[in-house]
PDB file of C-alpha atoms in Angstrom:
ATOM      1  CA  UNK A 197       0.000   0.000   0.000  1.00  0.00           C
ATOM      2  CA  UNK A 198       2.832   2.392   0.783  1.00  0.00           C
ATOM      3  CA  UNK A 199       4.269   2.388  -2.754  1.00  0.00           C
ATOM      4  CA  UNK A 200       0.834   3.149  -4.185  1.00  0.00           C
ATOM      5  CA  UNK A 201       0.526   6.055  -1.765  1.00  0.00           C
ATOM      6  CA  UNK A 202       3.406   7.830  -3.511  1.00  0.00           C
ATOM      7  CA  UNK A 203       2.047   9.762  -6.463  1.00  0.00           C
ATOM      8  CA  UNK A 204       5.204   9.253  -8.516  1.00  0.00           C
ATOM      9  CA  UNK A 205       4.789   5.452  -8.333  1.00  0.00           C
ATOM     10  CA  UNK A 206       1.126   5.320  -9.321  1.00  0.00           C
ATOM     11  CA  UNK A 207       1.715   5.625 -13.100  1.00  0.00           C
ATOM     12  CA  UNK A 208       4.449   2.993 -12.859  1.00  0.00           C
ATOM     13  CA  UNK A 209       2.146   0.531 -11.103  1.00  0.00           C
ATOM     14  CA  UNK A 210      -0.564   1.129 -13.700  1.00  0.00           C
ATOM     15  CA  UNK A 211       1.853   0.875 -16.631  1.00  0.00           C
ATOM     16  CA  UNK A 212       3.373  -2.339 -15.254  1.00  0.00           C
ATOM     17  CA  UNK A 213      -0.029  -4.043 -15.279  1.00  0.00           C
ATOM     18  CA  UNK A 214      -0.575  -3.928 -11.546  1.00  0.00           C
ATOM     19  CA  UNK A 215      -4.307  -3.241 -11.673  1.00  0.00           C
ATOM     20  CA  UNK A 216      -5.587  -6.645 -12.850  1.00  0.00           C
ATOM     21  CA  UNK A 217      -3.837  -8.640 -10.095  1.00  0.00           C
ATOM     22  CA  UNK A 218      -5.195  -6.218  -7.501  1.00  0.00           C
ATOM     23  CA  UNK A 219      -8.717  -6.694  -8.818  1.00  0.00           C
ATOM     24  CA  UNK A 220      -8.208 -10.445  -8.532  1.00  0.00           C
ATOM     25  CA  UNK A 221      -7.158 -10.036  -4.907  1.00  0.00           C
ATOM     26  CA  UNK A 222     -10.372  -8.127  -4.146  1.00  0.00           C
ATOM     27  CA  UNK A 223     -12.093 -11.479  -4.656  1.00  0.00           C
ATOM     28  CA  UNK A 224      -9.587 -13.594  -2.724  1.00  0.00           C
ATOM     29  CA  UNK A 225     -10.664 -15.731   0.207  1.00  0.00           C
ATOM     30  CA  UNK A 226      -8.142 -13.981   2.449  1.00  0.00           C
ATOM     31  CA  UNK A 227      -9.620 -10.952   4.197  1.00  0.00           C
ATOM     32  CA  UNK A 228      -6.139  -9.485   4.538  1.00  0.00           C
ATOM     33  CA  UNK A 229      -5.580  -9.798   0.774  1.00  0.00           C
ATOM     34  CA  UNK A 230      -8.938  -8.116   0.121  1.00  0.00           C
ATOM     35  CA  UNK A 231      -8.140  -5.271   2.520  1.00  0.00           C
ATOM     36  CA  UNK A 232      -4.664  -4.712   1.088  1.00  0.00           C
ATOM     37  CA  UNK A 233      -5.869  -4.816  -2.528  1.00  0.00           C
ATOM     38  CA  UNK A 234      -8.707  -2.394  -1.765  1.00  0.00           C
ATOM     39  CA  UNK A 235      -6.237  -0.094  -0.011  1.00  0.00           C
ATOM     40  CA  UNK A 236      -3.832  -0.094  -2.942  1.00  0.00           C
ATOM     41  CA  UNK A 237      -6.651   0.518  -5.429  1.00  0.00           C
ATOM     42  CA  UNK A 238      -7.951   3.318  -3.241  1.00  0.00           C
ATOM     43  CA  UNK A 239      -4.492   4.904  -3.333  1.00  0.00           C
ATOM     44  CA  UNK A 240      -4.236   4.411  -7.093  1.00  0.00           C
ATOM     45  CA  UNK A 241      -7.575   6.158  -7.644  1.00  0.00           C
ATOM     46  CA  UNK A 242      -6.162   9.339  -6.144  1.00  0.00           C
ATOM     47  CA  UNK A 243      -4.352   9.821  -9.455  1.00  0.00           C
ATOM     48  CA  UNK A 244      -7.018  11.040 -11.882  1.00  0.00           C
ATOM     49  CA  UNK A 245      -5.207   9.597 -14.898  1.00  0.00           C
ATOM     50  CA  UNK A 246      -5.291   6.080 -13.446  1.00  0.00           C
ATOM     51  CA  UNK A 247      -9.074   6.014 -12.908  1.00  0.00           C
ATOM     52  CA  UNK A 248     -10.117   5.081 -16.470  1.00  0.00           C
ATOM     53  CA  UNK A 249      -7.640   2.186 -16.474  1.00  0.00           C
ATOM     54  CA  UNK A 250      -8.949   0.947 -13.140  1.00  0.00           C
ATOM     55  CA  UNK A 251     -12.553   1.058 -14.357  1.00  0.00           C
ATOM     56  CA  UNK A 252     -11.664  -0.507 -17.719  1.00  0.00           C
ATOM     57  CA  UNK A 253      -9.949  -3.366 -15.880  1.00  0.00           C
ATOM     58  CA  UNK A 254     -13.225  -4.181 -14.114  1.00  0.00           C
ATOM     59  CA  UNK A 255     -12.704  -2.851 -10.577  1.00  0.00           C
ATOM     60  CA  UNK A 256     -16.177  -1.475  -9.930  1.00  0.00           C
ATOM     61  CA  UNK A 257     -18.080  -4.767  -9.491  1.00  0.00           C
ATOM     62  CA  UNK A 258     -15.617  -6.305  -7.004  1.00  0.00           C
ATOM     63  CA  UNK A 259     -15.353  -3.021  -5.093  1.00  0.00           C
ATOM     64  CA  UNK A 260     -19.145  -2.907  -4.769  1.00  0.00           C
ATOM     65  CA  UNK A 261     -19.112  -6.570  -3.703  1.00  0.00           C
ATOM     66  CA  UNK A 262     -16.634  -5.703  -0.941  1.00  0.00           C
ATOM     67  CA  UNK A 263     -19.019  -3.015   0.297  1.00  0.00           C
ATOM     68  CA  UNK A 264     -21.604  -5.760   0.785  1.00  0.00           C
ATOM     69  CA  UNK A 265     -19.561  -8.570   2.266  1.00  0.00           C
ATOM     70  CA  UNK A 266     -16.026  -7.428   3.031  1.00  0.00           C
ATOM     71  CA  UNK A 267     -14.494  -6.741   6.405  1.00  0.00           C
ATOM     72  CA  UNK A 268     -14.945  -3.260   7.863  1.00  0.00           C
ATOM     73  CA  UNK A 269     -11.450  -2.139   6.746  1.00  0.00           C
ATOM     74  CA  UNK A 270     -12.054  -3.515   3.227  1.00  0.00           C
ATOM     75  CA  UNK A 271     -15.421  -1.765   3.058  1.00  0.00           C
ATOM     76  CA  UNK A 272     -13.837   1.531   4.083  1.00  0.00           C
ATOM     77  CA  UNK A 273     -11.121   1.253   1.440  1.00  0.00           C
ATOM     78  CA  UNK A 274     -13.572   0.119  -1.240  1.00  0.00           C
ATOM     79  CA  UNK A 275     -15.771   3.125  -0.449  1.00  0.00           C
ATOM     80  CA  UNK A 276     -12.729   5.365  -0.732  1.00  0.00           C
ATOM     81  CA  UNK A 277     -11.891   3.930  -4.135  1.00  0.00           C
ATOM     82  CA  UNK A 278     -15.482   4.330  -5.362  1.00  0.00           C
ATOM     83  CA  UNK A 279     -15.500   7.878  -4.017  1.00  0.00           C
ATOM     84  CA  UNK A 280     -12.506   8.754  -6.162  1.00  0.00           C
ATOM     85  CA  UNK A 281     -13.709   6.806  -9.198  1.00  0.00           C
ATOM     86  CA  UNK A 282     -17.067   8.609  -9.133  1.00  0.00           C
ATOM     87  CA  UNK A 283     -15.537  12.079  -8.777  1.00  0.00           C
ATOM     88  CA  UNK A 284     -15.931  14.104 -11.941  1.00  0.00           C
ATOM     89  CA  UNK A 285     -16.890  11.171 -14.154  1.00  0.00           C
ATOM     90  CA  UNK A 286     -20.487  10.685 -15.179  1.00  0.00           C
ATOM     91  CA  UNK A 287     -19.517   7.446 -16.922  1.00  0.00           C
ATOM     92  CA  UNK A 288     -17.979   5.992 -13.770  1.00  0.00           C
ATOM     93  CA  UNK A 289     -20.946   7.165 -11.693  1.00  0.00           C
ATOM     94  CA  UNK A 290     -23.341   5.388 -14.041  1.00  0.00           C
ATOM     95  CA  UNK A 291     -21.235   2.215 -13.834  1.00  0.00           C
ATOM     96  CA  UNK A 292     -21.317   2.273 -10.021  1.00  0.00           C
ATOM     97  CA  UNK A 293     -25.086   2.730  -9.980  1.00  0.00           C
ATOM     98  CA  UNK A 294     -25.533  -0.065 -12.554  1.00  0.00           C
ATOM     99  CA  UNK A 295     -23.532  -2.370 -10.281  1.00  0.00           C
ATOM    100  CA  UNK A 296     -26.060  -1.498  -7.533  1.00  0.00           C
ATOM    101  CA  UNK A 297     -23.485   0.407  -5.538  1.00  0.00           C
ATOM    102  CA  UNK A 298     -25.977   2.781  -3.920  1.00  0.00           C
ATOM    103  CA  UNK A 299     -27.557   0.385  -1.367  1.00  0.00           C
ATOM    104  CA  UNK A 300     -24.251  -0.775   0.163  1.00  0.00           C
ATOM    105  CA  UNK A 301     -22.914   2.806   0.186  1.00  0.00           C
ATOM    106  CA  UNK A 302     -26.098   3.901   1.963  1.00  0.00           C
ATOM    107  CA  UNK A 303     -25.710   1.078   4.468  1.00  0.00           C
ATOM    108  CA  UNK A 304     -22.086   2.038   5.079  1.00  0.00           C
ATOM    109  CA  UNK A 305     -23.204   5.634   5.605  1.00  0.00           C
ATOM    110  CA  UNK A 306     -25.385   4.397   8.470  1.00  0.00           C
ATOM    111  CA  UNK A 307     -23.174   1.703   9.988  1.00  0.00           C
ATOM    112  CA  UNK A 308     -19.536   2.280   9.022  1.00  0.00           C
ATOM    113  CA  UNK A 309     -16.597   3.833  10.813  1.00  0.00           C
ATOM    114  CA  UNK A 310     -16.163   7.589  10.641  1.00  0.00           C
ATOM    115  CA  UNK A 311     -13.820   7.323   7.644  1.00  0.00           C
ATOM    116  CA  UNK A 312     -16.108   4.801   5.924  1.00  0.00           C
ATOM    117  CA  UNK A 313     -19.088   7.121   6.426  1.00  0.00           C
ATOM    118  CA  UNK A 314     -17.098  10.032   5.016  1.00  0.00           C
ATOM    119  CA  UNK A 315     -16.132   8.052   1.916  1.00  0.00           C
ATOM    120  CA  UNK A 316     -19.678   6.732   1.465  1.00  0.00           C
ATOM    121  CA  UNK A 317     -21.207  10.204   1.810  1.00  0.00           C
ATOM    122  CA  UNK A 318     -18.775  11.686  -0.697  1.00  0.00           C
ATOM    123  CA  UNK A 319     -19.345   8.814  -3.141  1.00  0.00           C
ATOM    124  CA  UNK A 320     -23.127   9.255  -2.879  1.00  0.00           C
ATOM    125  CA  UNK A 321     -22.726  12.993  -3.442  1.00  0.00           C
ATOM    126  CA  UNK A 322     -20.609  12.304  -6.521  1.00  0.00           C
ATOM    127  CA  UNK A 323     -23.184   9.825  -7.808  1.00  0.00           C
ATOM    128  CA  UNK A 324     -26.003  12.322  -7.349  1.00  0.00           C
ATOM    129  CA  UNK A 325     -24.453  15.241  -9.182  1.00  0.00           C
ATOM    130  CA  UNK A 326     -26.272  15.832 -12.444  1.00  0.00           C
ATOM    131  CA  UNK A 327     -28.183  12.555 -12.329  1.00  0.00           C
ATOM    132  CA  UNK A 328     -31.871  12.851 -11.441  1.00  0.00           C
ATOM    133  CA  UNK A 329     -32.319   9.069 -11.688  1.00  0.00           C
ATOM    134  CA  UNK A 330     -29.405   8.530  -9.306  1.00  0.00           C
ATOM    135  CA  UNK A 331     -30.918  11.057  -6.893  1.00  0.00           C
ATOM    136  CA  UNK A 332     -34.148   9.039  -6.864  1.00  0.00           C
ATOM    137  CA  UNK A 333     -32.235   5.853  -6.072  1.00  0.00           C
ATOM    138  CA  UNK A 334     -30.260   7.571  -3.308  1.00  0.00           C
ATOM    139  CA  UNK A 335     -33.436   9.058  -1.834  1.00  0.00           C
ATOM    140  CA  UNK A 336     -35.136   5.640  -1.842  1.00  0.00           C
ATOM    141  CA  UNK A 337     -32.207   4.335   0.228  1.00  0.00           C
ATOM    142  CA  UNK A 338     -33.033   6.940   2.887  1.00  0.00           C
ATOM    143  CA  UNK A 339     -29.936   9.068   2.436  1.00  0.00           C
ATOM    144  CA  UNK A 340     -31.828  12.323   1.952  1.00  0.00           C
ATOM    145  CA  UNK A 341     -34.402  13.738   4.249  1.00  0.00           C
TER     146      UNK A 341
END
């Protein structure tokens, strides 16, 4: 996780093909592997240029799955990654909603740690911006009121 936290290493990790193995680890049986992979992907999403590659590699579905069934640390990191992926990208926001990411984000908003709630709230805000249909889905989950 520490190498991915350094902005100068992020493009190198992406260019070296590091995204696909990380996505595979999101689905590993080991909770530690899931948490570490989600943490690295969360760090990689901080670099705007890496986000399309992460989405194209298929990260959204396993990140949403972690929100539903991962450990609390994995959920927090997955929410952080989805927060970044949804920021400023209507296409990524639509993909997250299509993967039914709103219900587990809403649940995390109610039940997660402080950092998890922060990530979930920001992700839901990103998903709602400019998307009336998304706003309806978010409202139905009880996040507005």
